[in-house]
Amino acid sequence: MVTFLVVFGLFFLAIRGLLKYTSQTLGDESPLSQPVTYAYPNDYFWWRETVWVLPITLLVVYGDWLFLTRFPTATKLWHYLLIGFMPGLTAFFIYVLSRLYWTERQLATIIKDTLVYLDPPTQSMVVSRASTDTVLTTANVAAIEMHTVSFGKFLYLYFRFIDQDGCATPIYDYGKGLPFGIEAYFKGIPVTAFTHSYPTSPLPLS
């Protein structure tokens, strides 16, 4: 009986989540049917990704300490190899953490104090940032760039809307119905996809 209730409960939650997702992307709660505003808290990236990498790195550093304190008792080659492996593993985690942090700090600039408003009747998108409202429609957008930043299982997506004067308005992918709204509102506008893996230079945002 308990097993049945657990399975049924999980199934119910899955169906509920699917219906909610469908409603927000293509249904009554989507930017295809009603005005929708997207926004993230300014500390979104820190709590989403980086915060869980820190404990892992600290755990590896603790492992370093354990191995290094055993160094005087090492007597065989594999002992020394194992002791040397831990600092290498630590350096790898620190590298990954620094790359994640660097990427997220860049993307945070297009999330901080930013609202993205989609309006179906006018087929327009308004980006409010730094007390400035930028209205984007098919009349003033010449091209759209879709940038994917890939770190293995970590995936970031943002867009750059290029106007007729060559100026760019970047927005982060807020998920839900935003990509569907962009596709519907900007039909006929050329979209170019770019992929960035482990960027070592600033991302093209401005």
XYZ file of N, CA, C and O in Angstrom:
824
model
N 0.831 -1.203 0.000
C 0.000 0.000 0.000
C 0.875 1.267 0.000
O 0.620 2.214 -0.742
N 1.910 1.260 0.869
C 2.805 2.408 0.942
C 3.522 2.619 -0.385
O 3.656 3.747 -0.872
N 3.988 1.502 -0.981
C 4.669 1.586 -2.274
C 3.753 2.189 -3.330
O 4.171 3.043 -4.131
N 2.502 1.752 -3.330
C 1.525 2.270 -4.307
C 1.331 3.774 -4.134
O 1.301 4.533 -5.111
N 1.214 4.223 -2.880
C 1.004 5.641 -2.613
C 2.209 6.478 -3.041
O 2.061 7.569 -3.586
N 3.426 5.940 -2.795
C 4.631 6.659 -3.197
C 4.704 6.787 -4.712
O 4.954 7.868 -5.259
N 4.474 5.659 -5.414
C 4.525 5.666 -6.881
C 3.442 6.580 -7.445
O 3.691 7.379 -8.348
N 2.235 6.482 -6.889
C 1.131 7.311 -7.361
C 1.427 8.791 -7.102
O 1.145 9.646 -7.950
N 1.999 9.078 -5.926
C 2.326 10.462 -5.598
C 3.353 11.042 -6.551
O 3.221 12.180 -7.014
N 4.412 10.268 -6.854
C 5.436 10.726 -7.780
C 4.854 10.926 -9.177
O 5.192 11.896 -9.874
N 3.985 10.002 -9.583
C 3.340 10.109 -10.899
C 2.472 11.366 -10.961
O 2.490 12.106 -11.953
N 1.734 11.624 -9.885
C 0.876 12.803 -9.824
C 1.705 14.082 -9.920
O 1.348 15.015 -10.650
N 2.828 14.137 -9.185
C 3.686 15.317 -9.212
C 4.296 15.531 -10.600
O 4.428 16.666 -11.062
N 4.664 14.419 -11.253
C 5.239 14.518 -12.595
C 4.219 15.066 -13.589
O 4.539 15.948 -14.399
N 3.004 14.543 -13.530
C 1.950 15.018 -14.428
C 1.618 16.476 -14.147
O 1.441 17.292 -15.066
N 1.560 16.826 -12.855
C 1.274 18.212 -12.486
C 2.348 19.153 -13.008
O 2.043 20.236 -13.535
N 3.624 18.753 -12.861
C 4.714 19.571 -13.360
C 4.676 19.724 -14.868
O 4.945 20.795 -15.406
N 4.324 18.633 -15.570
C 4.242 18.669 -17.024
C 3.134 19.607 -17.484
O 3.315 20.386 -18.431
N 1.981 19.543 -16.812
C 0.868 20.426 -17.165
C 1.222 21.886 -16.897
O 0.877 22.772 -17.686
N 1.926 22.131 -15.784
C 2.345 23.488 -15.457
C 3.326 24.010 -16.494
O 3.225 25.162 -16.942
N 4.266 23.162 -16.894
C 5.251 23.548 -17.902
C 4.565 23.861 -19.229
O 4.881 24.862 -19.890
N 3.610 23.011 -19.613
C 2.894 23.225 -20.871
C 2.102 24.522 -20.836
O 2.061 25.277 -21.812
N 1.483 24.804 -19.690
C 0.708 26.035 -19.551
C 1.598 27.265 -19.665
O 1.216 28.275 -20.267
N 2.817 27.195 -19.107
C 3.720 28.347 -19.109
C 4.456 28.532 -20.431
O 4.969 29.614 -20.710
N 4.525 27.479 -21.242
C 5.268 27.573 -22.493
C 4.365 27.787 -23.708
O 4.685 28.571 -24.594
N 3.235 27.083 -23.732
C 2.352 27.159 -24.898
C 0.892 27.437 -24.540
O 0.093 27.733 -25.423
N 0.551 27.356 -23.255
C -0.838 27.454 -22.832
C -1.266 28.829 -22.369
O -0.724 29.858 -22.787
N -2.223 28.840 -21.438
C -2.843 30.085 -20.989
C -1.898 31.007 -20.224
O -2.134 32.215 -20.155
N -0.841 30.461 -19.614
C 0.098 31.283 -18.846
C 1.329 31.673 -19.650
O 2.265 32.264 -19.110
N 1.340 31.374 -20.924
C 2.508 31.634 -21.760
C 2.425 33.008 -22.408
O 1.345 33.607 -22.494
N 3.558 33.530 -22.907
C 3.542 34.820 -23.608
C 2.843 34.756 -24.956
O 2.719 35.782 -25.630
N 2.374 33.589 -25.346
C 1.584 33.469 -26.567
C 0.130 33.840 -26.307
O -0.619 34.143 -27.244
N -0.268 33.826 -25.027
C -1.674 34.061 -24.681
C -1.892 35.298 -23.837
O -2.953 35.926 -23.915
N -0.924 35.657 -22.999
C -1.093 36.796 -22.104
C 0.255 37.458 -21.844
O 1.307 36.842 -22.042
N 0.245 38.725 -21.415
C 1.515 39.396 -21.083
C 2.227 38.664 -19.950
O 1.606 38.240 -18.977
N 3.534 38.506 -20.092
C 4.336 37.783 -19.100
C 5.596 38.600 -18.801
O 6.214 39.156 -19.707
N 5.955 38.660 -17.521
C 7.184 39.338 -17.106
C 8.150 38.317 -16.529
O 7.773 37.494 -15.693
N 9.395 38.355 -16.985
C 10.425 37.445 -16.499
C 11.466 38.234 -15.710
O 11.868 39.331 -16.103
N 11.905 37.664 -14.603
C 12.950 38.299 -13.793
C 13.578 37.247 -12.896
O 12.926 36.270 -12.503
N 14.855 37.454 -12.577
C 15.564 36.595 -11.629
C 16.129 37.469 -10.518
O 16.453 38.643 -10.750
N 16.276 36.920 -9.307
C 16.965 37.684 -8.260
C 18.417 37.908 -8.652
O 19.007 37.115 -9.394
N 19.009 38.991 -8.164
C 20.382 39.332 -8.540
C 21.401 38.273 -8.139
O 22.470 38.169 -8.730
N 21.080 37.480 -7.107
C 22.016 36.431 -6.672
C 21.646 35.065 -7.244
O 22.071 34.039 -6.736
N 20.891 35.061 -8.330
C 20.394 33.813 -8.919
C 21.514 32.824 -9.220
O 21.431 31.648 -8.878
N 22.574 33.265 -9.869
C 23.634 32.346 -10.286
C 24.341 31.720 -9.096
O 24.680 30.539 -9.107
N 24.592 32.527 -8.065
C 25.306 32.001 -6.899
C 24.554 30.831 -6.282
O 25.131 29.798 -5.959
N 23.261 30.973 -6.115
C 22.490 29.914 -5.469
C 22.141 28.789 -6.421
O 21.794 27.700 -6.006
N 22.260 29.028 -7.714
C 21.874 28.002 -8.690
C 22.989 27.007 -8.969
O 22.767 25.812 -9.059
N 24.219 27.504 -9.101
C 25.292 26.635 -9.552
C 26.496 26.609 -8.598
O 26.852 25.592 -8.031
N 27.108 27.774 -8.413
C 28.417 27.824 -7.780
C 28.403 27.323 -6.348
O 29.364 26.705 -5.890
N 27.315 27.562 -5.620
C 27.318 27.294 -4.192
C 27.561 25.819 -3.861
O 28.149 25.489 -2.840
N 27.135 24.918 -4.753
C 27.340 23.507 -4.426
C 28.732 23.025 -4.818
O 29.185 21.970 -4.363
N 29.454 23.798 -5.658
C 30.815 23.415 -6.015
C 31.775 23.701 -4.862
O 32.759 22.986 -4.660
N 31.496 24.727 -4.086
C 32.371 25.086 -2.968
C 32.531 23.951 -1.958
O 33.660 23.609 -1.594
N 31.441 23.345 -1.465
C 31.618 22.236 -0.513
C 32.438 21.081 -1.083
O 33.236 20.470 -0.365
N 32.260 20.802 -2.381
C 33.035 19.726 -3.003
C 34.520 20.075 -2.982
O 35.376 19.245 -2.653
N 34.846 21.330 -3.335
C 36.239 21.758 -3.336
C 36.831 21.699 -1.936
O 37.970 21.239 -1.743
N 36.075 22.148 -0.948
C 36.552 22.108 0.434
C 36.770 20.666 0.893
O 37.721 20.372 1.625
N 35.898 19.767 0.444
C 36.048 18.359 0.794
C 37.335 17.789 0.204
O 38.060 17.035 0.873
N 37.632 18.165 -1.033
C 38.859 17.695 -1.668
C 40.087 18.278 -0.960
O 41.098 17.592 -0.772
N 39.994 19.559 -0.561
C 41.106 20.172 0.176
C 41.333 19.433 1.498
O 42.473 19.202 1.915
N 40.241 19.055 2.138
C 40.360 18.275 3.380
C 41.046 16.937 3.099
O 41.872 16.462 3.883
N 40.706 16.337 1.943
C 41.368 15.097 1.552
C 42.854 15.312 1.335
O 43.676 14.466 1.698
N 43.206 16.484 0.760
C 44.628 16.823 0.604
C 45.329 16.819 1.958
O 46.434 16.278 2.110
N 44.703 17.471 2.894
C 45.301 17.575 4.229
C 45.529 16.196 4.832
O 46.587 15.919 5.408
N 44.551 15.316 4.675
C 44.686 13.964 5.222
C 45.864 13.232 4.584
O 46.658 12.579 5.273
N 45.987 13.339 3.250
C 47.055 12.632 2.552
C 48.426 13.223 2.867
O 49.400 12.497 3.055
N 48.489 14.561 2.886
C 49.779 15.195 3.142
C 50.279 14.923 4.555
O 51.496 14.830 4.788
N 49.363 14.800 5.508
C 49.790 14.479 6.878
C 50.291 13.046 6.977
O 50.992 12.689 7.938
N 49.943 12.218 5.990
C 50.436 10.834 5.975
C 51.713 10.690 5.171
O 52.272 9.609 5.066
N 52.163 11.808 4.560
C 53.343 11.743 3.689
C 54.575 11.158 4.387
O 55.295 10.353 3.771
N 54.874 11.520 5.638
C 56.072 10.954 6.286
C 56.047 9.435 6.416
O 57.100 8.805 6.555
N 54.840 8.840 6.351
C 54.749 7.382 6.506
C 54.749 6.651 5.172
O 54.644 5.425 5.143
N 54.815 7.403 4.059
C 54.821 6.760 2.742
C 56.096 5.958 2.540
O 57.199 6.439 2.826
N 55.945 4.750 2.020
C 57.105 3.873 1.813
C 57.169 3.300 0.402
O 58.204 2.812 -0.016
N 56.047 3.357 -0.341
C 56.018 2.745 -1.668
C 55.676 3.791 -2.724
O 55.156 4.865 -2.415
N 55.939 3.430 -3.998
C 55.716 4.354 -5.095
C 54.254 4.766 -5.196
O 53.951 5.950 -5.387
N 53.343 3.800 -5.032
C 51.928 4.138 -5.189
C 51.448 5.048 -4.069
O 50.486 5.812 -4.243
N 52.119 5.009 -2.924
C 51.795 5.948 -1.848
C 52.054 7.387 -2.315
O 51.215 8.277 -2.125
N 53.224 7.589 -2.936
C 53.591 8.926 -3.397
C 52.685 9.375 -4.554
O 52.324 10.549 -4.640
N 52.341 8.422 -5.442
C 51.446 8.758 -6.553
C 50.073 9.190 -6.035
O 49.466 10.152 -6.542
N 49.572 8.481 -5.045
C 48.268 8.818 -4.479
C 48.322 10.174 -3.781
O 47.403 10.998 -3.916
N 49.401 10.439 -3.075
C 49.553 11.721 -2.396
C 49.630 12.865 -3.418
O 49.069 13.941 -3.221
N 50.290 12.622 -4.530
C 50.382 13.639 -5.570
C 49.086 13.829 -6.332
O 48.835 14.913 -6.874
N 48.245 12.778 -6.383
C 46.987 12.858 -7.124
C 46.014 13.840 -6.481
O 45.292 14.568 -7.176
N 45.972 13.888 -5.173
C 45.002 14.728 -4.479
C 45.203 16.223 -4.767
O 44.227 16.915 -5.068
N 46.426 16.754 -4.702
C 46.582 18.176 -5.075
C 46.166 18.448 -6.513
O 45.620 19.506 -6.817
N 46.421 17.482 -7.406
C 45.995 17.639 -8.793
C 44.480 17.707 -8.915
O 43.933 18.515 -9.678
N 43.798 16.858 -8.152
C 42.337 16.866 -8.159
C 41.810 18.184 -7.595
O 40.843 18.747 -8.101
N 42.466 18.674 -6.568
C 42.075 19.960 -5.987
C 42.233 21.087 -7.006
O 41.350 21.940 -7.149
N 43.347 21.083 -7.724
C 43.588 22.116 -8.730
C 42.517 22.072 -9.812
O 42.060 23.120 -10.298
N 42.070 20.872 -10.166
C 41.021 20.725 -11.181
C 39.717 21.342 -10.702
O 39.054 22.086 -11.444
N 39.324 21.051 -9.458
C 38.081 21.603 -8.932
C 38.164 23.121 -8.806
O 37.193 23.824 -9.078
N 39.314 23.626 -8.397
C 39.482 25.072 -8.290
C 39.370 25.718 -9.673
O 38.772 26.787 -9.842
N 39.935 25.049 -10.681
C 39.839 25.556 -12.054
C 38.390 25.603 -12.517
O 37.917 26.614 -13.059
N 37.659 24.495 -12.308
C 36.250 24.453 -12.711
C 35.454 25.529 -11.987
O 34.626 26.226 -12.586
N 35.697 25.664 -10.691
C 34.994 26.666 -9.898
C 35.282 28.069 -10.421
O 34.371 28.897 -10.547
N 36.547 28.357 -10.746
C 36.894 29.685 -11.241
C 36.245 29.958 -12.588
O 35.795 31.074 -12.866
N 36.173 28.927 -13.448
C 35.534 29.105 -14.755
C 34.037 29.364 -14.598
O 33.451 30.209 -15.288
N 33.398 28.588 -13.713
C 31.972 28.793 -13.458
C 31.723 30.191 -12.900
O 30.812 30.895 -13.327
N 32.546 30.570 -11.938
C 32.373 31.871 -11.313
C 32.559 32.994 -12.334
O 31.766 33.946 -12.387
N 33.586 32.894 -13.159
C 33.862 33.910 -14.159
C 32.711 34.037 -15.147
O 32.269 35.139 -15.491
N 32.200 32.896 -15.621
C 31.096 32.909 -16.564
C 29.839 33.490 -15.938
O 29.142 34.319 -16.529
N 29.536 33.055 -14.717
C 28.317 33.514 -14.061
C 28.388 34.991 -13.702
O 27.368 35.691 -13.733
N 29.587 35.485 -13.351
C 29.708 36.914 -13.064
C 29.436 37.744 -14.315
O 28.874 38.843 -14.231
N 29.836 37.226 -15.471
C 29.547 37.936 -16.713
C 28.047 37.930 -17.006
O 27.460 38.966 -17.322
N 27.428 36.751 -16.894
C 26.000 36.644 -17.196
C 25.149 37.395 -16.176
O 24.038 37.834 -16.488
N 25.679 37.550 -14.963
C 24.916 38.263 -13.929
C 24.667 39.716 -14.322
O 23.692 40.325 -13.863
N 25.520 40.263 -15.188
C 25.351 41.665 -15.587
C 24.092 41.873 -16.413
O 23.566 42.992 -16.479
N 23.578 40.814 -17.065
C 22.361 40.974 -17.866
C 21.133 40.460 -17.126
O 20.040 40.417 -17.690
N 21.320 40.061 -15.874
C 20.197 39.656 -15.032
C 19.922 40.698 -13.948
O 18.775 40.937 -13.565
N 20.984 41.346 -13.480
C 20.854 42.282 -12.363
C 19.881 43.404 -12.689
O 20.005 44.086 -13.700
N 18.886 43.569 -11.820
C 17.899 44.647 -11.938
C 17.278 44.700 -13.332
O 17.075 45.786 -13.903
N 16.978 43.528 -13.888
C 16.441 43.453 -15.240
C 15.065 42.771 -15.251
O 14.873 41.740 -14.607
N 14.144 43.365 -15.991
C 12.829 42.786 -16.225
C 12.641 42.622 -17.728
O 12.998 43.514 -18.507
N 12.094 41.490 -18.127
C 11.786 41.251 -19.538
C 10.278 41.033 -19.648
O 9.732 40.093 -19.064
N 9.628 41.923 -20.383
C 8.164 41.917 -20.485
C 7.760 41.577 -21.913
O 8.201 42.235 -22.863
N 6.938 40.542 -22.074
C 6.452 40.133 -23.388
C 4.962 40.417 -23.480
O 4.194 40.049 -22.582
N 4.556 41.081 -24.581
C 3.172 41.515 -24.761
C 2.597 40.929 -26.058
O 2.974 41.368 -27.154
N 1.726 39.939 -25.957
C 1.184 39.293 -27.166
C 0.435 40.224 -28.113
O 0.628 40.128 -29.340
N -0.445 41.146 -27.627
C -1.193 41.981 -28.571
C -0.307 42.797 -29.508
O -0.610 42.960 -30.691
N 0.812 43.315 -28.981
C 1.703 44.140 -29.815
C 2.886 43.357 -30.362
O 3.707 43.927 -31.108
N 3.001 42.067 -29.964
C 4.135 41.239 -30.387
C 5.466 41.957 -30.100
O 6.357 42.012 -30.957
N 5.565 42.520 -28.908
C 6.765 43.266 -28.550
C 7.364 42.724 -27.263
O 6.671 42.127 -26.434
N 8.661 42.948 -27.093
C 9.371 42.570 -25.880
C 10.063 43.823 -25.340
O 10.785 44.502 -26.072
N 9.825 44.112 -24.067
C 10.416 45.285 -23.433
C 11.441 44.816 -22.403
O 11.115 44.042 -21.502
N 12.678 45.288 -22.545
C 13.746 44.953 -21.616
C 14.015 46.182 -20.749
O 14.481 47.211 -21.256
N 13.694 46.075 -19.461
C 13.915 47.183 -18.529
C 15.190 46.910 -17.745
O 15.280 45.921 -17.019
N 16.144 47.828 -17.891
C 17.441 47.638 -17.235
C 18.059 49.013 -16.974
O 18.121 49.847 -17.875
N 18.486 49.239 -15.735
C 19.129 50.500 -15.358
C 18.247 51.700 -15.695
O 18.705 52.684 -16.283
N 16.974 51.588 -15.349
C 15.999 52.676 -15.556
C 15.805 53.015 -17.025
O 15.308 54.102 -17.362
N 16.181 52.105 -17.912
C 16.007 52.310 -19.352
C 15.178 51.179 -19.938
O 15.448 50.000 -19.680
N 14.168 51.531 -20.713
C 13.317 50.542 -21.363
C 13.676 50.442 -22.840
O 13.695 51.450 -23.552
N 13.984 49.222 -23.276
C 14.279 48.975 -24.688
C 13.155 48.131 -25.275
O 12.907 47.005 -24.813
N 12.452 48.674 -26.266
C 11.338 47.973 -26.897
C 11.851 47.267 -28.146
O 12.444 47.906 -29.036
N 11.625 45.956 -28.214
C 12.104 45.155 -29.340
C 10.911 44.570 -30.099
O 10.043 43.927 -29.504
N 10.881 44.796 -31.395
C 9.861 44.241 -32.273
C 10.513 43.851 -33.593
O 11.696 44.140 -33.823
N 9.737 43.257 -34.475
C 10.273 42.901 -35.795
C 10.624 44.153 -36.604
O 11.388 44.070 -37.570
N 10.077 45.303 -36.205
C 10.340 46.545 -36.937
C 11.729 47.095 -36.674
O 12.292 47.790 -37.542
N 12.295 46.805 -35.490
C 13.616 47.395 -35.193
C 14.708 46.369 -34.897
O 15.843 46.743 -34.619
N 14.388 45.084 -34.947
C 15.394 44.040 -34.724
C 15.848 43.487 -36.074
O 15.030 43.023 -36.873
N 17.150 43.556 -36.326
C 17.693 43.080 -37.596
C 18.151 41.631 -37.523
O 18.103 40.903 -38.525
N 18.634 41.204 -36.343
C 19.141 39.838 -36.200
C 19.102 39.436 -34.730
O 19.098 40.286 -33.827
N 19.082 38.138 -34.507
C 19.105 37.588 -33.154
C 20.234 36.574 -33.063
O 20.391 35.720 -33.940
N 21.032 36.697 -32.021
C 22.087 35.716 -31.745
C 21.691 34.874 -30.540
O 21.238 35.407 -29.526
N 21.871 33.588 -30.643
C 21.590 32.676 -29.534
C 22.910 32.063 -29.081
O 23.565 31.335 -29.827
N 23.338 32.384 -27.874
C 24.639 31.956 -27.360
C 24.455 30.865 -26.302
O 23.744 31.059 -25.311
N 25.112 29.752 -26.520
C 25.104 28.652 -25.565
C 26.488 28.511 -24.963
O 27.487 28.422 -25.681
N 26.547 28.525 -23.639
C 27.812 28.353 -22.928
C 27.770 26.986 -22.269
O 26.941 26.731 -21.392
N 28.662 26.097 -22.688
C 28.622 24.709 -22.236
C 29.814 24.380 -21.358
O 30.964 24.613 -21.735
N 29.518 23.824 -20.159
C 30.535 23.322 -19.234
C 30.195 21.874 -18.905
O 29.887 21.544 -17.771
N 30.188 20.999 -19.878
C 29.752 19.631 -19.590
C 28.271 19.618 -19.278
O 27.446 19.953 -20.110
N 27.918 19.256 -18.044
C 26.518 19.233 -17.645
C 25.975 20.627 -17.352
O 24.766 20.827 -17.276
N 26.849 21.617 -17.181
C 26.408 22.985 -16.962
C 26.096 23.622 -18.310
O 26.890 23.534 -19.242
N 24.936 24.245 -18.389
C 24.525 24.835 -19.662
C 23.871 26.189 -19.406
O 22.974 26.309 -18.573
N 24.344 27.201 -20.109
C 23.792 28.545 -19.996
C 23.360 28.987 -21.393
O 24.009 28.662 -22.384
N 22.281 29.761 -21.444
C 21.774 30.233 -22.737
C 21.356 31.690 -22.605
O 20.649 32.065 -21.664
N 21.828 32.512 -23.541
C 21.364 33.894 -23.572
C 21.240 34.358 -25.021
O 21.757 33.724 -25.947
N 20.511 35.453 -25.207
C 20.246 35.987 -26.541
C 20.801 37.402 -26.660
O 20.887 38.148 -25.683
N 21.171 37.783 -27.888
C 21.540 39.168 -28.204
C 20.653 39.625 -29.361
O 20.660 39.019 -30.436
N 19.881 40.665 -29.114
C 19.015 41.228 -30.142
C 19.735 42.424 -30.762
O 20.004 43.422 -30.087
N 20.062 42.323 -32.046
C 20.792 43.363 -32.755
C 19.797 44.241 -33.514
O 19.035 43.734 -34.344
N 19.810 45.547 -33.210
C 18.864 46.431 -33.887
C 19.428 46.927 -35.214
O 20.543 46.562 -35.614
N 18.661 47.768 -35.887
C 19.054 48.247 -37.217
C 20.334 49.074 -37.189
O 21.025 49.189 -38.206
N 20.668 49.652 -36.038
C 21.878 50.467 -35.911
C 23.091 49.651 -35.463
O 24.182 50.210 -35.282
N 22.902 48.345 -35.256
C 24.006 47.493 -34.837
C 24.177 47.391 -33.331
O 25.108 46.723 -32.859
N 23.327 48.062 -32.560
C 23.396 47.983 -31.101
C 22.761 46.682 -30.615
O 21.764 46.220 -31.181
N 23.338 46.097 -29.559
C 22.870 44.803 -29.061
C 22.193 44.956 -27.711
O 22.653 45.709 -26.849
N 21.107 44.218 -27.534
C 20.422 44.129 -26.246
C 20.473 42.676 -25.807
O 19.797 41.822 -26.396
N 21.275 42.340 -24.792
C 21.367 40.942 -24.350
C 20.311 40.623 -23.297
O 19.981 41.457 -22.460
N 19.775 39.410 -23.335
C 18.878 38.930 -22.286
C 19.208 37.466 -22.003
O 19.580 36.710 -22.906
N 19.093 37.094 -20.757
C 19.346 35.714 -20.365
C 18.099 34.884 -20.640
O 16.980 35.397 -20.645
N 18.288 33.591 -20.873
C 17.149 32.693 -21.087
C 16.494 32.395 -19.743
O 17.050 31.664 -18.926
N 15.327 32.951 -19.525
C 14.616 32.748 -18.269
C 13.803 31.457 -18.278
O 13.105 31.156 -17.318
N 13.905 30.696 -19.370
C 13.193 29.429 -19.429
C 11.701 29.626 -19.607
O 11.234 30.657 -20.064
N 10.947 28.607 -19.180
C 9.486 28.637 -19.295
C 9.100 28.980 -20.725
O 9.511 28.327 -21.653
N 8.324 30.041 -20.913
C 7.823 30.319 -22.259
C 8.609 31.334 -23.032
O 8.223 31.689 -24.154
N 9.723 31.847 -22.475
C 10.474 32.895 -23.161
C 10.942 32.489 -24.554
O 10.708 33.229 -25.520
N 11.610 31.337 -24.728
C 12.036 30.964 -26.089
C 10.859 30.835 -27.055
O 10.994 31.182 -28.238
N 9.719 30.339 -26.555
C 8.544 30.221 -27.420
C 8.020 31.604 -27.807
O 7.589 31.825 -28.935
N 8.053 32.535 -26.843
C 7.629 33.892 -27.138
C 8.531 34.553 -28.158
O 8.063 35.224 -29.079
N 9.850 34.370 -28.000
C 10.803 34.944 -28.949
C 10.564 34.394 -30.353
O 10.563 35.137 -31.345
N 10.360 33.085 -30.430
C 10.122 32.462 -31.739
C 8.851 33.001 -32.392
O 8.813 33.237 -33.609
N 7.802 33.219 -31.580
C 6.525 33.691 -32.122
C 6.558 35.181 -32.462
O 6.013 35.610 -33.483
N 7.210 35.985 -31.612
C 7.203 37.433 -31.788
C 8.132 37.902 -32.900
O 7.912 38.967 -33.478
N 9.187 37.142 -33.166
C 10.212 37.608 -34.104
C 10.351 36.681 -35.315
O 11.462 36.397 -35.767
N 9.230 36.240 -35.825
C 9.241 35.392 -37.022
C 9.842 36.173 -38.201
O 9.557 37.341 -38.403
N 10.697 35.480 -38.935
C 11.333 36.110 -40.090
C 12.646 36.780 -39.784
O 13.376 37.153 -40.704
N 12.972 36.947 -38.476
C 14.257 37.550 -38.106
C 15.321 36.447 -38.086
O 15.129 35.414 -37.448
N 16.439 36.636 -38.795
C 17.477 35.586 -38.817
C 18.075 35.346 -37.433
O 18.373 36.289 -36.693
N 18.250 34.076 -37.091
C 18.815 33.678 -35.806
C 20.115 32.914 -36.054
O 20.133 31.943 -36.821
N 21.186 33.354 -35.420
C 22.485 32.693 -35.540
C 22.869 32.098 -34.197
O 22.795 32.778 -33.168
N 23.270 30.829 -34.202
C 23.630 30.136 -32.960
C 25.139 30.126 -32.769
O 25.899 29.892 -33.716
N 25.573 30.393 -31.549
C 26.987 30.358 -31.178
C 27.156 29.460 -29.959
O 26.311 29.465 -29.058
N 28.245 28.701 -29.928
C 28.535 27.827 -28.799
C 29.887 28.199 -28.204
O 30.876 28.340 -28.930
N 29.918 28.360 -26.883
C 31.158 28.689 -26.176
C 31.437 27.587 -25.162
O 30.566 27.249 -24.354
N 32.630 27.032 -25.204
C 33.029 25.998 -24.250
C 34.219 26.477 -23.453
O 35.249 26.856 -24.020
N 34.090 26.462 -22.110
C 35.156 26.913 -21.225
C 35.779 28.207 -21.709
O 36.941 28.256 -22.101
N 34.997 29.279 -21.730
C 35.531 30.550 -22.255
C 36.671 31.079 -21.398
O 36.637 31.027 -20.176
N 37.699 31.561 -22.069
C 38.831 32.173 -21.367
C 38.847 33.678 -21.609
O 39.729 34.368 -21.116
N 37.881 34.173 -22.368
C 37.775 35.604 -22.621
C 36.335 36.029 -22.363
O 35.441 35.180 -22.312
N 36.088 37.322 -22.187
C 34.725 37.780 -21.910
C 33.727 37.352 -22.986
O 34.039 37.320 -24.184
N 32.536 36.993 -22.550
C 31.483 36.613 -23.485
C 30.975 37.854 -24.218
O 30.958 38.951 -23.650
N 30.532 37.693 -25.464
C 29.961 38.844 -26.191
C 28.575 39.166 -25.638
O 27.598 38.509 -25.972
N 28.489 40.151 -24.776
C 27.230 40.512 -24.145
C 26.716 41.867 -24.626
O 25.536 42.021 -24.928
N 27.577 42.853 -24.677
C 27.153 44.189 -25.078
C 27.090 44.316 -26.591
O 27.493 43.417 -27.319
